[in-house]
Coordinates of C-alpha atoms and ligand atoms in Angstrom, one line a residue:
M18 CA 73.8 179.8 -20.4
K19 CA 75.9 179.4 -23.6
N20 CA 75.7 182.1 -25.9
F21 CA 72.8 182.0 -28.5
S22 CA 71.1 183.7 -31.2
A23 CA 67.5 183.0 -32.5
V24 CA 66.0 182.7 -35.8
I25 CA 62.5 183.0 -36.8
L26 CA 61.3 181.2 -39.8
A27 CA 58.5 183.7 -41.1
A28 CA 58.4 183.8 -44.8
G29 CA 55.8 181.5 -45.8
A30 CA 52.4 182.8 -47.1
G31 CA 50.3 180.5 -44.5
T32 CA 48.4 178.9 -47.5
R33 CA 46.0 177.1 -45.2
M34 CA 45.1 180.6 -43.5
K35 CA 43.7 181.5 -46.7
S36 CA 44.2 184.9 -46.5
S37 CA 45.4 188.4 -48.0
L38 CA 47.7 188.8 -45.0
P39 CA 50.8 187.0 -44.2
K40 CA 50.1 184.2 -41.5
V41 CA 52.3 185.5 -38.8
M42 CA 50.5 188.9 -38.9
H43 CA 47.4 187.2 -37.8
K44 CA 46.6 188.3 -34.5
L45 CA 46.2 186.5 -31.2
S46 CA 44.6 188.3 -28.4
G47 CA 45.2 191.4 -30.3
K48 CA 49.0 190.9 -30.8
P49 CA 50.6 189.4 -34.5
L50 CA 51.6 185.8 -34.1
I51 CA 55.2 186.8 -34.6
N52 CA 55.4 189.2 -32.0
W53 CA 54.3 186.6 -29.7
V54 CA 57.3 184.5 -30.6
I55 CA 59.9 187.6 -30.5
D56 CA 58.5 188.5 -27.0
A57 CA 58.8 184.9 -25.8
V58 CA 62.5 184.5 -26.9
G59 CA 63.5 188.2 -26.5
A60 CA 63.1 187.9 -22.6
L61 CA 66.1 185.4 -22.7
K62 CA 68.2 188.1 -24.2
P63 CA 69.9 186.4 -27.2
D64 CA 72.8 187.9 -29.0
N65 CA 70.8 188.4 -32.2
I66 CA 67.2 187.9 -33.5
V67 CA 67.2 187.3 -36.9
V68 CA 63.6 187.1 -38.6
V69 CA 63.2 185.4 -42.2
L70 CA 60.8 187.1 -44.3
G71 CA 59.4 186.8 -47.7
H72 CA 55.6 186.7 -48.6
K73 CA 54.4 190.2 -48.2
S74 CA 57.2 191.1 -46.0
E75 CA 56.5 194.8 -45.8
S76 CA 53.4 194.3 -43.6
V77 CA 55.3 192.2 -41.4
E78 CA 58.3 194.7 -41.2
E79 CA 55.9 197.3 -39.9
S80 CA 55.0 195.3 -37.1
L81 CA 58.6 194.8 -36.0
K82 CA 59.7 198.2 -36.4
N83 CA 60.1 198.7 -32.5
K84 CA 61.6 195.4 -32.2
N85 CA 65.6 194.9 -32.0
V86 CA 65.5 192.3 -35.0
K87 CA 67.6 191.6 -38.1
I88 CA 65.7 190.9 -41.1
V89 CA 66.7 188.8 -43.8
Y90 CA 64.8 187.9 -46.9
Q91 CA 63.8 184.5 -48.5
K92 CA 62.5 185.6 -52.1
Q93 CA 61.0 182.4 -53.2
Q94 CA 59.7 180.1 -50.3
L95 CA 61.4 176.5 -50.8
G96 CA 61.0 175.1 -47.5
S97 CA 62.1 175.5 -43.8
A98 CA 65.8 174.6 -44.5
H99 CA 66.1 177.1 -47.3
A100 CA 64.5 180.0 -45.1
L101 CA 67.1 179.1 -42.5
M102 CA 69.9 179.2 -45.2
Q103 CA 69.1 182.7 -45.8
A104 CA 69.9 183.5 -42.2
Q105 CA 73.5 182.1 -42.5
K106 CA 75.0 185.5 -43.7
A107 CA 74.1 187.1 -40.5
F108 CA 76.2 184.9 -38.4
K109 CA 79.6 184.9 -39.9
N110 CA 82.2 183.8 -37.3
Y111 CA 79.3 183.5 -34.8
K112 CA 80.1 180.8 -32.2
G113 CA 77.2 180.6 -30.0
D114 CA 73.8 178.2 -30.7
I115 CA 71.2 179.0 -32.8
L116 CA 67.7 178.4 -31.5
V117 CA 65.4 178.3 -34.5
M118 CA 61.6 179.0 -34.2
C119 CA 58.7 179.0 -36.2
G120 CA 56.9 182.4 -36.6
D121 CA 53.7 180.2 -36.1
V122 CA 54.4 178.8 -32.6
P123 CA 52.9 181.8 -30.4
L124 CA 52.0 180.4 -27.2
V125 CA 55.5 179.0 -26.3
K126 CA 56.9 180.2 -22.9
T127 CA 59.9 181.9 -22.3
S128 CA 60.7 179.1 -19.4
V129 CA 60.2 176.3 -22.1
L130 CA 62.8 177.8 -24.5
S131 CA 65.3 178.1 -21.4
S132 CA 64.8 174.7 -20.5
L133 CA 65.7 173.7 -24.4
L134 CA 68.7 175.9 -24.4
K135 CA 69.9 174.1 -20.9
H136 CA 69.2 170.4 -22.2
S137 CA 71.0 171.3 -25.5
K138 CA 74.1 172.5 -23.4
K139 CA 73.8 169.6 -21.0
N140 CA 73.9 166.9 -23.7
K141 CA 76.3 168.7 -26.0
S142 CA 74.0 167.8 -28.9
S143 CA 74.5 169.4 -32.3
V144 CA 70.6 169.7 -32.8
T145 CA 67.9 169.4 -29.8
V146 CA 64.3 169.1 -31.0
L147 CA 61.4 170.6 -28.7
A148 CA 59.1 168.1 -29.0
A149 CA 55.3 167.6 -27.7
K150 CA 52.8 164.8 -27.0
A151 CA 50.0 165.9 -28.9
D152 CA 46.5 164.5 -28.5
D153 CA 46.2 164.7 -32.2
P154 CA 49.5 164.5 -34.0
Y155 CA 47.7 165.2 -37.7
G156 CA 49.8 167.8 -39.5
Y157 CA 53.1 167.6 -37.5
G158 CA 56.4 166.1 -38.1
R159 CA 56.4 162.9 -36.1
I160 CA 59.4 162.1 -34.0
V161 CA 60.8 158.7 -34.9
K162 CA 63.0 157.1 -32.2
S163 CA 64.9 153.8 -32.3
G164 CA 65.5 152.4 -29.1
G165 CA 64.7 155.7 -27.2
I166 CA 67.1 157.4 -29.6
L167 CA 66.2 160.2 -31.9
E168 CA 66.2 158.7 -35.5
K169 CA 64.5 161.4 -37.8
I170 CA 61.2 163.6 -38.3
A171 CA 58.7 162.4 -40.6
E172 CA 56.5 165.0 -42.1
E173 CA 52.9 164.3 -42.4
K174 CA 52.8 163.8 -46.0
D175 CA 55.6 161.5 -46.0
A176 CA 55.4 159.7 -42.9
T177 CA 54.3 155.8 -43.2
E178 CA 50.8 154.7 -41.7
Q179 CA 53.1 153.2 -39.0
E180 CA 55.0 156.6 -38.3
K181 CA 51.3 158.5 -38.5
L182 CA 50.4 156.7 -35.2
I183 CA 53.2 158.4 -33.3
R184 CA 51.8 161.2 -31.2
E185 CA 55.1 162.6 -30.2
V186 CA 55.6 165.6 -32.5
N187 CA 58.1 168.3 -33.6
S188 CA 57.1 171.8 -32.2
G189 CA 59.1 173.3 -35.0
I190 CA 61.8 174.9 -32.4
Y191 CA 65.2 173.8 -32.4
C192 CA 68.5 174.5 -30.7
F193 CA 71.3 173.8 -32.9
D194 CA 75.2 174.4 -32.7
N195 CA 77.1 175.7 -35.5
N196 CA 77.2 172.3 -37.6
V197 CA 73.9 173.6 -38.9
W198 CA 75.1 175.5 -41.5
K199 CA 77.1 172.4 -43.2
A200 CA 73.8 170.3 -42.6
L201 CA 71.7 172.5 -44.3
S202 CA 73.8 172.8 -47.3
K203 CA 73.0 168.8 -47.7
V204 CA 69.2 168.9 -47.5
K205 CA 67.4 168.1 -50.8
P206 CA 64.1 168.5 -51.7
D207 CA 63.2 164.8 -51.9
N208 CA 59.8 164.6 -50.6
A209 CA 55.9 164.9 -51.1
K210 CA 56.2 168.6 -51.0
K211 CA 59.8 168.8 -52.8
E212 CA 60.5 171.5 -50.5
Y213 CA 64.0 171.8 -48.5
Y214 CA 62.8 170.5 -44.9
L215 CA 64.6 171.8 -41.9
T216 CA 63.4 168.4 -40.3
D217 CA 66.2 166.6 -42.8
T218 CA 68.9 168.3 -40.8
I219 CA 68.4 165.6 -38.1
E220 CA 69.4 162.7 -40.3
I221 CA 72.1 164.6 -42.0
L222 CA 73.7 165.7 -38.8
K223 CA 73.6 162.0 -37.5
K224 CA 75.2 160.9 -40.7
L225 CA 77.8 163.3 -39.9
G226 CA 78.4 161.8 -36.6
K227 CA 76.8 164.4 -34.6
K228 CA 74.4 163.8 -31.8
A229 CA 71.0 164.7 -32.1
T230 CA 68.1 164.4 -29.3
S231 CA 64.7 165.8 -28.6
V232 CA 63.4 167.1 -25.5
T233 CA 59.6 167.4 -24.3
V234 CA 59.1 170.1 -22.1
G235 CA 55.8 172.1 -21.2
N236 CA 52.3 171.5 -22.1
A237 CA 51.4 170.4 -25.8
W238 CA 49.0 173.2 -26.5
E239 CA 51.8 175.7 -25.6
L240 CA 53.4 174.3 -28.5
M241 CA 50.9 174.3 -31.2
G242 CA 51.5 175.9 -34.9
I243 CA 49.0 178.0 -36.0
N244 CA 48.5 176.9 -39.7
D245 CA 44.7 177.8 -40.2
R246 CA 41.8 179.8 -38.6
S247 CA 40.5 176.9 -36.4
Q248 CA 43.9 176.4 -35.0
L249 CA 43.9 180.4 -34.4
H250 CA 40.7 180.2 -32.6
E251 CA 41.8 177.2 -30.3
A252 CA 44.8 179.4 -29.3
E253 CA 42.7 182.4 -28.3
K254 CA 40.4 179.8 -26.4
E255 CA 43.5 178.6 -24.4
L256 CA 44.8 182.2 -24.0
Q257 CA 41.0 183.2 -22.6
K258 CA 40.8 180.3 -20.3
I259 CA 44.3 181.3 -18.7
K260 CA 43.7 185.2 -18.5
I261 CA 40.1 184.5 -16.8
A262 CA 41.7 182.1 -14.2
Q263 CA 44.3 184.8 -13.3
L264 CA 41.4 187.4 -13.0
F265 CA 39.4 185.0 -10.6
E266 CA 42.4 184.5 -8.4
K267 CA 42.8 188.4 -8.3
G268 CA 39.1 188.9 -7.0
V269 CA 37.5 189.9 -10.3
S270 CA 33.9 188.5 -10.9
I271 CA 33.3 187.5 -14.7
I272 CA 29.4 186.6 -14.7
D273 CA 29.9 184.8 -18.1
A274 CA 33.4 183.8 -19.1
D275 CA 32.1 182.3 -22.3
N276 CA 30.8 185.3 -23.7
T277 CA 33.4 188.0 -22.3
Y278 CA 36.8 188.6 -24.3
I279 CA 39.6 189.9 -22.0
S280 CA 43.1 190.5 -23.8
Y281 CA 46.0 188.7 -22.2
N282 CA 47.6 192.2 -20.8
A283 CA 44.5 193.5 -19.4
Q284 CA 44.9 194.4 -15.7
I285 CA 41.8 194.6 -13.7
G286 CA 41.4 195.4 -10.3
Q287 CA 39.9 193.5 -7.0
D288 CA 35.9 193.3 -7.0
T289 CA 35.4 194.6 -10.8
V290 CA 32.5 192.9 -12.1
I291 CA 32.6 192.1 -15.9
Y292 CA 29.3 191.5 -17.4
P293 CA 28.5 189.3 -20.4
G294 CA 29.3 191.1 -23.8
A295 CA 32.4 193.1 -22.6
F296 CA 35.2 193.3 -25.0
I297 CA 38.4 194.1 -23.1
D298 CA 41.2 194.7 -25.9
T299 CA 44.9 195.3 -25.4
D300 CA 46.6 197.8 -23.3
V301 CA 43.9 198.5 -20.8
K302 CA 44.0 198.9 -17.1
I303 CA 40.9 198.6 -15.0
G304 CA 40.6 199.7 -11.4
K305 CA 38.6 198.3 -8.4
G306 CA 35.0 198.1 -7.8
C307 CA 34.4 198.9 -11.2
T308 CA 31.6 197.5 -13.2
I309 CA 31.6 196.6 -17.0
Q310 CA 28.1 196.1 -18.2
G311 CA 26.7 195.4 -21.6
S312 CA 28.5 194.9 -25.1
S313 CA 31.4 197.5 -24.1
Y314 CA 34.3 197.6 -26.0
I315 CA 37.5 199.3 -24.2
K316 CA 41.0 199.4 -25.9
N317 CA 44.3 201.4 -24.9
S318 CA 42.7 203.1 -21.9
V319 CA 43.3 203.3 -18.3
I320 CA 40.1 203.4 -15.9
A321 CA 40.4 204.1 -12.1
D322 CA 38.3 202.7 -9.1
N323 CA 34.4 202.6 -9.0
V324 CA 33.7 203.5 -12.6
C325 CA 30.7 202.3 -14.0
I326 CA 30.7 201.6 -17.9
L327 CA 27.4 200.8 -19.6
Y328 CA 27.0 199.7 -23.4
S329 CA 30.0 202.1 -24.5
Y330 CA 32.9 202.3 -26.8
I331 CA 36.2 203.6 -25.3
N332 CA 39.4 204.0 -26.7
G333 CA 42.6 205.9 -25.8
A334 CA 41.1 207.4 -22.9
K335 CA 41.5 208.0 -19.1
I336 CA 38.7 207.7 -16.8
G337 CA 38.8 209.0 -13.4
T338 CA 37.4 207.5 -10.2
G339 CA 33.6 207.1 -9.6
S340 CA 32.8 208.1 -13.2
K341 CA 29.7 206.9 -15.2
I342 CA 30.1 206.3 -18.8
G343 CA 27.0 205.4 -20.8
P344 CA 24.7 203.9 -21.6
F345 CA 26.0 204.2 -25.6
S346 CA 28.6 206.6 -25.0
H347 CA 31.7 207.0 -27.5
I348 CA 34.8 208.1 -25.8
R349 CA 37.4 208.5 -28.3
P350 CA 41.0 209.2 -28.1
G351 CA 42.6 212.0 -25.9
S352 CA 39.5 212.0 -23.6
V353 CA 40.5 212.6 -20.1
L354 CA 37.6 212.4 -17.6
E355 CA 38.5 213.3 -14.2
E356 CA 36.8 212.1 -10.8
G357 CA 33.0 211.6 -10.9
V358 CA 32.5 212.8 -14.4
K359 CA 29.2 211.5 -16.2
V360 CA 29.3 211.1 -19.9
G361 CA 25.6 209.5 -21.0
N362 CA 23.4 208.2 -23.7
F363 CA 24.7 208.8 -27.0
S364 CA 27.5 211.4 -26.1
E365 CA 31.0 211.6 -27.7
T366 CA 34.1 213.2 -26.6
K367 CA 37.4 213.4 -28.0
K368 CA 40.5 215.1 -27.2
T369 CA 38.8 216.7 -24.3
V370 CA 39.5 217.2 -20.7
I371 CA 36.3 217.1 -18.6
S372 CA 37.0 218.2 -15.0
K373 CA 35.7 216.8 -11.7
N374 CA 31.8 216.2 -11.2
S375 CA 31.1 217.7 -14.7
K376 CA 28.0 216.1 -16.9
V377 CA 27.5 215.2 -20.4
N378 CA 24.5 213.3 -20.1
H379 CA 22.7 213.5 -23.4
L380 CA 23.2 213.4 -27.0
S381 CA 26.3 215.8 -27.0
Y382 CA 29.6 215.9 -29.1
I383 CA 32.6 217.6 -27.2
G384 CA 35.6 217.6 -29.3
D385 CA 39.0 219.4 -28.8
A386 CA 37.5 220.8 -25.4
E387 CA 38.4 221.9 -21.9
I388 CA 35.8 221.9 -19.6
G389 CA 36.3 222.9 -15.9
E390 CA 34.6 221.2 -12.7
N391 CA 31.0 221.1 -11.7
V392 CA 30.0 222.3 -15.5
N393 CA 26.5 221.0 -16.7
I394 CA 26.5 220.2 -20.5
G395 CA 22.8 220.2 -21.7
A396 CA 21.3 217.9 -23.9
G397 CA 22.5 218.0 -27.7
T398 CA 25.2 220.4 -27.2
I399 CA 27.8 220.4 -29.9
T400 CA 31.3 221.6 -30.1
C401 CA 31.6 223.1 -33.9
N402 CA 35.2 222.3 -33.7
Y403 CA 36.1 221.8 -37.4
D404 CA 36.0 224.8 -40.1
G405 CA 36.9 222.6 -42.7
K406 CA 40.5 222.8 -42.8
N407 CA 41.4 223.4 -38.9
K408 CA 40.5 222.2 -35.5
H409 CA 39.7 224.7 -32.8
K410 CA 39.2 224.6 -29.2
T411 CA 36.3 225.2 -27.0
V412 CA 37.3 226.3 -23.1
I413 CA 34.3 226.1 -20.7
A414 CA 35.5 227.4 -17.0
S415 CA 34.2 225.5 -13.8
D416 CA 30.5 226.2 -12.7
A417 CA 29.2 227.0 -16.2
F418 CA 25.8 226.0 -17.0
V419 CA 25.0 225.2 -20.6
G420 CA 21.6 225.0 -21.8
S421 CA 20.2 222.2 -24.1
N422 CA 21.0 222.2 -27.9
V423 CA 23.9 224.8 -27.6
N424 CA 26.5 225.0 -30.6
F425 CA 30.0 226.3 -29.7
V426 CA 31.5 227.8 -32.8
A427 CA 35.2 226.9 -31.7
P428 CA 37.7 228.7 -30.9
V429 CA 35.5 230.0 -28.0
K430 CA 36.0 230.7 -24.2
I431 CA 33.5 230.5 -21.7
G432 CA 34.2 232.3 -18.3
K433 CA 33.5 230.6 -15.0
G434 CA 29.9 230.3 -13.6
A435 CA 28.4 231.5 -16.8
L436 CA 25.0 230.4 -18.1
I437 CA 24.2 229.9 -21.6
A438 CA 20.6 229.9 -22.7
A439 CA 19.1 226.9 -24.5
G440 CA 19.3 226.7 -28.1
S441 CA 22.1 229.2 -28.4
T442 CA 25.0 229.3 -30.9
I443 CA 27.6 230.9 -29.3
T444 CA 30.5 232.4 -31.7
N445 CA 32.1 234.9 -29.2
D446 CA 33.6 234.5 -25.6
I447 CA 31.5 234.9 -22.7
P448 CA 33.2 236.7 -19.6
P449 CA 32.6 235.2 -16.1
G450 CA 29.0 235.0 -14.6
K451 CA 27.1 236.4 -17.5
L452 CA 24.1 234.8 -19.1
A453 CA 24.4 234.8 -22.7
I454 CA 21.4 234.2 -25.2
A455 CA 22.3 233.7 -28.8
R456 CA 18.9 232.7 -30.6
A457 CA 16.3 234.3 -32.5
R458 CA 13.6 235.7 -30.4
Q459 CA 10.2 233.6 -30.4
E460 CA 7.5 235.5 -32.5
L461 CA 3.8 234.6 -32.5
K462 CA 1.6 235.3 -35.4
Y463 CA -1.9 234.7 -36.4
R464 CA -2.5 231.4 -37.9
K465 CA -4.8 231.1 -41.0
K466 CA -7.5 228.4 -40.7
Ligands
UD1_526 C1 56.6 172.4 -39.7 C2 57.8 171.4 -39.5 C3 56.7 170.2 -38.8 C4 56.4 170.4 -37.3 C5 55.5 172.0 -37.7 C6 55.5 172.4 -36.1 C7 59.0 171.4 -41.3 C8 59.3 170.9 -42.9 N1 58.1 170.8 -40.9 O1 55.6 172.1 -40.6 O2 58.1 169.2 -38.7 O3 55.7 169.7 -36.7 O4 56.0 173.0 -38.4 O5 54.2 173.3 -36.3 O6 59.8 172.3 -41.2 N2 58.6 179.1 -43.6 C9 59.6 180.0 -44.3 N3 59.8 179.6 -45.7 C10 59.5 178.6 -46.2 C11 58.7 177.5 -45.7 C12 58.2 177.9 -44.2 O7 60.0 180.9 -43.9 O8 59.9 178.4 -47.4 C13 58.4 179.3 -42.2 C14 56.7 179.7 -42.0 O9 56.5 181.0 -42.3 C15 56.5 179.1 -40.9 C16 57.6 178.1 -40.3 O10 58.6 178.1 -41.4 O11 56.4 180.0 -39.9 C17 57.0 176.6 -40.6 O12 56.3 176.4 -41.8 P1 55.1 175.7 -42.0 O13 54.5 175.8 -43.4 O14 54.0 176.0 -41.0 O15 55.4 174.1 -41.6 P2 54.5 173.2 -41.1 O16 53.8 172.0 -42.2 O17 53.5 173.5 -39.7
CA527 CA1 53.2 175.4 -39.1

């Protein structure tokens, strides 16, 4: 493949989105639109990726900080041609092709981009437009051909009634050779929107005696541009359909696909059953034979095999084989639950390791703790981990039995096999094997009638 660089146009405000967020920062399946585009082209290892930012650029830059991209700015959004012009300074003496993409075409596949580049090379065109056959072409630039040869692109607001009937549309992705810079300098804002249209470069290049072609590859919906919330929703639906089909193929059961949300990068093992209401967000790995029931939300977590999760909220956790979570548990970042652990009704864990076969079954808060194996934490037990300034640790060794409604005033260490009486407030360490009672003695007094 000939050398190429990518330019991603993402300076527009995205007025049709009606949002305080720049359009390309809206998320599709948990990932900002612009990151989808960068990832799709990044897989082809371009020489450079230049991103044109403008409207509220700071928030977009934040989401690109781990990406190997160069950012240029378009201070005033005067149109897509004007946006591309801002990238010219990044390409002094550059001889390769320039793949231009709009930041709002998130579903484009790497393989489609690669076909476009190959097509352009084969045809030796100065511009190759990636086109699609749309069921509803409304809003897109129409591919106007004469005798099968690309003539121009007519934008929705400028197209004649005849041109509006054309269903072949511009995807907003183009491969240019380096005549593009000369063509851009000739674009004029003579159109309904008074903008500098990138699409005008087609006619300009042709007038300069250069070759302009279009190519239709891939499915139309993969090239859909996201301008408003309804299109964003449509794209989500398409991604969901694909994801769910892939999971069925892998032997995952999804009881009601219309009432389940599974992020594009979730990994789920065979014979796991997902019940209605589950929301599996980004960066989740679930093993084999698990049950995810009720309206459970899981994000950024690794769940081993045969785990059962009922109506629970899990984020940033690791959950071991055969564990049972919920109903109504809150498993927060840094929770590591080993094999066969039970965390039950209305219990919360945070930055805590709970070792094999230990139980936190009812109404507890366990934070900044290390809990050994076979520990039973009674109902209503709390680690008092925060003194208003700092967080402190509670360490409970294996085989300890903690009665109900115990407070651990951290830092505190409980020895192996210790027994703690219900209602105790533990402020001092307990040696192994001891029974601790730390509560006021019950008194019985005469009751006046
Ligand atoms: C554009 C195309 C249209 C095509 C459609 C595909 C033009 C004139 N029209 O229309 O032919 O069918 O995409 O989805 O290009 N941008 C800037 N600076 C600007 C203006 C736009 O960076 O001054 C960026 C936007 O952030 C966006 C992209 O260019 O990522 C396209 O702009 P948008 O307004 O969405 O163009 P469309 O009307 O969709
Ligand atoms: Ca668009």
